[in-house]
Structure formats: C-alpha cells, structure tokens
CSV table of C-alpha atoms in Angstrom, one decimal:
chain,number,residue,atom,x,y,z
A,1,UNK,CA,-15.0,66.6,7.0
A,2,UNK,CA,-13.2,65.5,10.1
A,3,UNK,CA,-15.5,62.6,10.6
A,4,UNK,CA,-15.1,61.1,7.2
A,5,UNK,CA,-11.3,61.0,7.6
A,6,UNK,CA,-11.8,59.6,11.1
A,7,UNK,CA,-14.1,57.0,9.8
A,8,UNK,CA,-11.6,56.0,7.1
A,9,UNK,CA,-8.9,56.0,9.8
A,10,UNK,CA,-11.0,53.7,11.9
A,11,UNK,CA,-11.6,51.5,8.9
A,12,UNK,CA,-7.9,51.1,8.4
A,13,UNK,CA,-7.3,50.7,12.1
A,14,UNK,CA,-9.8,47.9,12.3
A,15,UNK,CA,-8.6,46.5,9.0
A,16,UNK,CA,-5.1,46.2,10.3
A,17,UNK,CA,-6.4,44.0,13.1
A,18,UNK,CA,-8.2,41.7,10.8
A,19,UNK,CA,-5.8,39.0,9.5
A,20,UNK,CA,-7.1,37.3,6.5
A,21,UNK,CA,-5.4,35.3,3.8
A,22,UNK,CA,-5.5,36.9,0.4
A,23,UNK,CA,-4.5,36.2,-3.2
A,24,UNK,CA,-4.5,39.9,-4.0
A,25,UNK,CA,-1.5,42.3,-4.0
A,26,UNK,CA,-0.4,44.2,-1.0
A,27,UNK,CA,-1.6,47.8,-0.8
A,28,UNK,CA,1.8,49.0,-2.0
A,29,UNK,CA,0.9,47.3,-5.2
A,30,UNK,CA,-2.3,49.3,-5.7
A,31,UNK,CA,-2.0,52.0,-8.3
A,32,UNK,CA,-1.9,55.6,-7.1
A,33,UNK,CA,-4.7,57.3,-8.9
A,34,UNK,CA,-3.7,60.8,-8.0
A,35,UNK,CA,-6.3,62.3,-10.4
A,36,UNK,CA,-6.4,66.1,-10.6
A,37,UNK,CA,-9.3,67.7,-8.7
A,38,UNK,CA,-10.5,69.3,-12.0
A,39,UNK,CA,-10.9,65.8,-13.5
A,40,UNK,CA,-13.9,65.2,-11.2
A,41,UNK,CA,-15.7,67.6,-13.6
A,42,UNK,CA,-17.8,69.4,-10.9
A,43,UNK,CA,-17.5,70.9,-7.5
A,44,UNK,CA,-18.5,68.9,-4.4
A,45,UNK,CA,-19.3,70.0,-0.9
A,46,UNK,CA,-20.7,67.0,1.0
A,47,UNK,CA,-21.5,66.3,4.6
A,48,UNK,CA,-21.3,62.5,5.0
A,49,UNK,CA,-22.5,59.9,7.4
A,50,UNK,CA,-20.0,57.0,7.4
A,51,UNK,CA,-20.1,53.5,8.7
A,52,UNK,CA,-17.2,51.2,8.6
A,53,UNK,CA,-17.6,47.5,9.1
A,54,UNK,CA,-14.7,45.2,9.7
A,55,UNK,CA,-15.7,41.7,10.7
A,56,UNK,CA,-18.4,42.2,13.4
A,57,UNK,CA,-17.2,45.7,14.4
A,58,UNK,CA,-19.1,48.7,13.2
A,59,UNK,CA,-18.3,52.3,13.7
A,60,UNK,CA,-20.2,55.5,12.6
A,61,UNK,CA,-19.0,59.0,12.1
A,62,UNK,CA,-19.7,62.2,10.1
A,63,UNK,CA,-17.4,63.9,7.6
A,64,UNK,CA,-17.1,66.8,5.2
A,65,UNK,CA,-15.5,66.5,1.7
A,66,UNK,CA,-14.9,69.5,-0.5
A,67,UNK,CA,-13.6,69.4,-4.1
A,68,UNK,CA,-13.3,72.2,-6.6
A,69,UNK,CA,-11.2,72.5,-9.8
A,70,UNK,CA,-8.2,73.5,-7.8
A,71,UNK,CA,-8.2,71.3,-4.7
A,72,UNK,CA,-9.6,68.4,-2.8
A,73,UNK,CA,-9.9,69.0,1.0
A,74,UNK,CA,-10.8,66.4,3.5
A,75,UNK,CA,-10.6,66.2,7.3
A,76,UNK,CA,-11.4,63.3,9.6
A,77,UNK,CA,-12.0,63.2,13.3
A,78,UNK,CA,-12.0,59.9,15.1
A,79,UNK,CA,-13.0,59.4,18.7
A,80,UNK,CA,-13.3,63.1,19.3
A,81,UNK,CA,-9.7,63.7,18.0
A,82,UNK,CA,-8.4,65.1,14.7
A,83,UNK,CA,-7.1,62.0,12.9
A,84,UNK,CA,-6.2,63.1,9.3
A,85,UNK,CA,-6.4,66.2,7.1
A,86,UNK,CA,-5.8,66.1,3.4
A,87,UNK,CA,-5.2,68.7,0.7
A,88,UNK,CA,-4.7,67.6,-2.9
A,89,UNK,CA,-4.1,70.1,-5.7
A,90,UNK,CA,-3.3,67.6,-8.4
A,91,UNK,CA,0.5,67.9,-7.8
A,92,UNK,CA,1.1,67.9,-4.1
A,93,UNK,CA,-0.6,65.8,-1.5
A,94,UNK,CA,-0.4,67.4,1.9
A,95,UNK,CA,-1.5,65.4,5.0
A,96,UNK,CA,-1.6,65.9,8.7
A,97,UNK,CA,-1.9,62.6,10.5
A,98,UNK,CA,-2.4,61.8,14.2
A,99,UNK,CA,0.5,59.8,15.6
A,100,UNK,CA,-1.8,57.0,16.7
A,101,UNK,CA,-3.0,56.2,13.1
A,102,UNK,CA,-1.6,53.0,11.6
A,103,UNK,CA,0.9,53.5,8.8
A,104,UNK,CA,-1.5,51.9,6.3
A,105,UNK,CA,-3.9,54.8,6.7
A,106,UNK,CA,-2.2,57.5,4.8
A,107,UNK,CA,-3.1,60.2,2.3
A,108,UNK,CA,-2.5,58.0,-0.8
A,109,UNK,CA,-4.8,55.4,0.5
A,110,UNK,CA,-7.6,57.8,1.4
A,111,UNK,CA,-7.2,59.6,-1.9
A,112,UNK,CA,-7.4,56.3,-3.8
A,113,UNK,CA,-10.7,55.4,-2.0
A,114,UNK,CA,-12.2,58.8,-2.5
A,115,UNK,CA,-11.4,58.9,-6.2
A,116,UNK,CA,-12.6,55.3,-6.7
A,117,UNK,CA,-16.0,56.2,-5.3
A,118,UNK,CA,-16.5,59.8,-6.7
A,119,UNK,CA,-14.4,60.3,-9.9
A,120,UNK,CA,-15.7,59.6,-13.4
A,121,UNK,CA,-15.0,56.0,-14.6
A,122,UNK,CA,-13.2,57.2,-17.7
A,123,UNK,CA,-10.7,59.3,-15.6
A,124,UNK,CA,-10.0,56.3,-13.4
A,125,UNK,CA,-9.5,54.0,-16.3
A,126,UNK,CA,-7.1,56.3,-18.0
A,127,UNK,CA,-4.9,56.4,-14.8
A,128,UNK,CA,-4.8,52.6,-14.2
A,129,UNK,CA,-1.9,50.5,-15.3
A,130,UNK,CA,-2.6,48.0,-18.1
A,131,UNK,CA,-3.1,45.0,-15.8
A,132,UNK,CA,-5.8,46.8,-13.8
A,133,UNK,CA,-9.5,47.0,-15.0
A,134,UNK,CA,-12.4,49.1,-13.8
A,135,UNK,CA,-15.8,47.7,-14.8
A,136,UNK,CA,-19.0,49.7,-14.4
A,137,UNK,CA,-22.6,48.6,-14.9
A,138,UNK,CA,-26.0,48.9,-13.2
A,139,UNK,CA,-24.9,51.1,-10.2
A,140,UNK,CA,-21.7,49.1,-9.5
A,141,UNK,CA,-18.0,49.5,-10.1
A,142,UNK,CA,-15.5,46.7,-9.8
A,143,UNK,CA,-11.8,47.2,-9.6
A,144,UNK,CA,-9.9,44.1,-10.8
A,145,UNK,CA,-6.2,43.2,-10.9
A,146,UNK,CA,-5.2,40.2,-13.1
A,147,UNK,CA,-8.9,39.1,-13.0
A,148,UNK,CA,-9.2,39.2,-9.2
A,149,UNK,CA,-11.7,41.6,-7.7
A,150,UNK,CA,-9.9,44.0,-5.4
A,151,UNK,CA,-12.7,46.4,-4.5
A,152,UNK,CA,-16.3,47.0,-5.4
A,153,UNK,CA,-18.4,50.2,-5.1
A,154,UNK,CA,-22.2,49.9,-5.1
A,155,UNK,CA,-24.5,52.9,-5.5
A,156,UNK,CA,-27.9,51.9,-4.1
A,157,UNK,CA,-29.1,55.6,-4.3
A,158,UNK,CA,-27.8,58.9,-5.7
A,159,UNK,CA,-26.6,59.9,-2.2
A,160,UNK,CA,-25.3,56.5,-1.1
A,161,UNK,CA,-22.2,54.5,-1.9
A,162,UNK,CA,-20.8,51.3,-0.4
A,163,UNK,CA,-17.1,50.7,-0.9
A,164,UNK,CA,-16.1,47.1,-0.2
A,165,UNK,CA,-12.4,46.2,-0.2
A,166,UNK,CA,-12.2,42.4,-0.6
A,167,UNK,CA,-8.5,42.2,0.0
A,168,UNK,CA,-8.5,44.4,3.1
A,169,UNK,CA,-11.8,43.0,4.5
A,170,UNK,CA,-13.7,46.2,5.2
A,171,UNK,CA,-16.9,47.9,4.1
A,172,UNK,CA,-17.2,51.7,4.0
A,173,UNK,CA,-20.8,52.8,3.8
A,174,UNK,CA,-21.2,56.5,2.8
A,175,UNK,CA,-24.4,58.5,2.8
A,176,UNK,CA,-23.9,62.1,1.5
A,177,UNK,CA,-25.9,65.3,1.6
A,178,UNK,CA,-25.0,68.7,0.3
A,179,UNK,CA,-23.0,70.8,2.7
A,180,UNK,CA,-23.6,74.5,3.0
A,181,UNK,CA,-20.8,76.9,3.7
A,182,UNK,CA,-18.1,74.3,3.9
A,183,UNK,CA,-14.9,75.7,5.3
A,184,UNK,CA,-11.7,75.8,3.3
C-alpha cells in the first residue's frame, strides 16, 4: 500500500518537473469523483507493482490498496519513506502527506486516479459534470472534456492497467495481485 502511494507521489513529483503546453484544463478543473467505496460493488485487497513514466524517467515501487463497502485505504512509500496515506469513507477524505510532496499530489488527485481505474464505468459517468464524458470499449477507457482526451486507461490483462494522463504527461502502469491479510 505504501508503495502505490509512493509511486503516485513520484509520478506527480516528476510530472511537476515536466513542462508541457496543454489545451486541457488545469487539475483544479478536473471533477472530483469522490465515489462512495460501496459503489465499487466489491471488496479489493491488492498488492501492486507500479511503474511511473514521465518523459524518459521511470520509477518502480510496490503498493497495497484495500477497499470494502465502508472505506478505501491506501498508503504509499517513496524512496523508503512514508509519502501518503489515504482513508476515504464516502464522506471524509483523510490524508497524511509527507512535507516533501508537491502540492499537486494530494488526496483528491490520488482518489480521482484510483476511481478512474477501478470503479465501474456507470458510477463514474453518473458523477461527471455534463461537459465531461467517459467512453469505454475494448479494454479501454477515455476521459474527455469538451472533446479533448484528458486521460486514458488501457487494460491489457485482468491484472494490469495503464493510466495515461495526456495533460499531465505521465503514465502509471499498474500490475495487481490479490493481497492476503492486508492491514487496516
């Protein structure tokens, strides 16, 4: 769990260093999904191998993600240090962040990415403002705003997801396996 968050933290750290022009809205303009844990429709306890790619930089770490009907729990460790811990119960998002994390890496951003990858399409669509669109077909999700692709999730295998943020210029490659005895 710590490594997933660390990986995400590193993604945003690296993403903050990559300057690229963009026609897409700033992150503050992204909708907050904030979907209830129960809307996932199942329990998850996943150990994950994460790779983040920004430009020609690539970092790898491990993580643990737990979701049940009451709560989402996530922890990330980066560079051997605790970077971020999240708890989301559908009403309150609690986070503990390392001081060295960039401000763009926050609980809302991490929750957004997790829900974009793992939550059912219909739950995400119901939460999006009217000018946002989530398309899904043939193992791919595309998040569009005003016709511009903001992010894409590809699912090359049942245990593998690739989240690409076009606007922010990073790729998050997630390989998951069931986690036994995940801590709360």
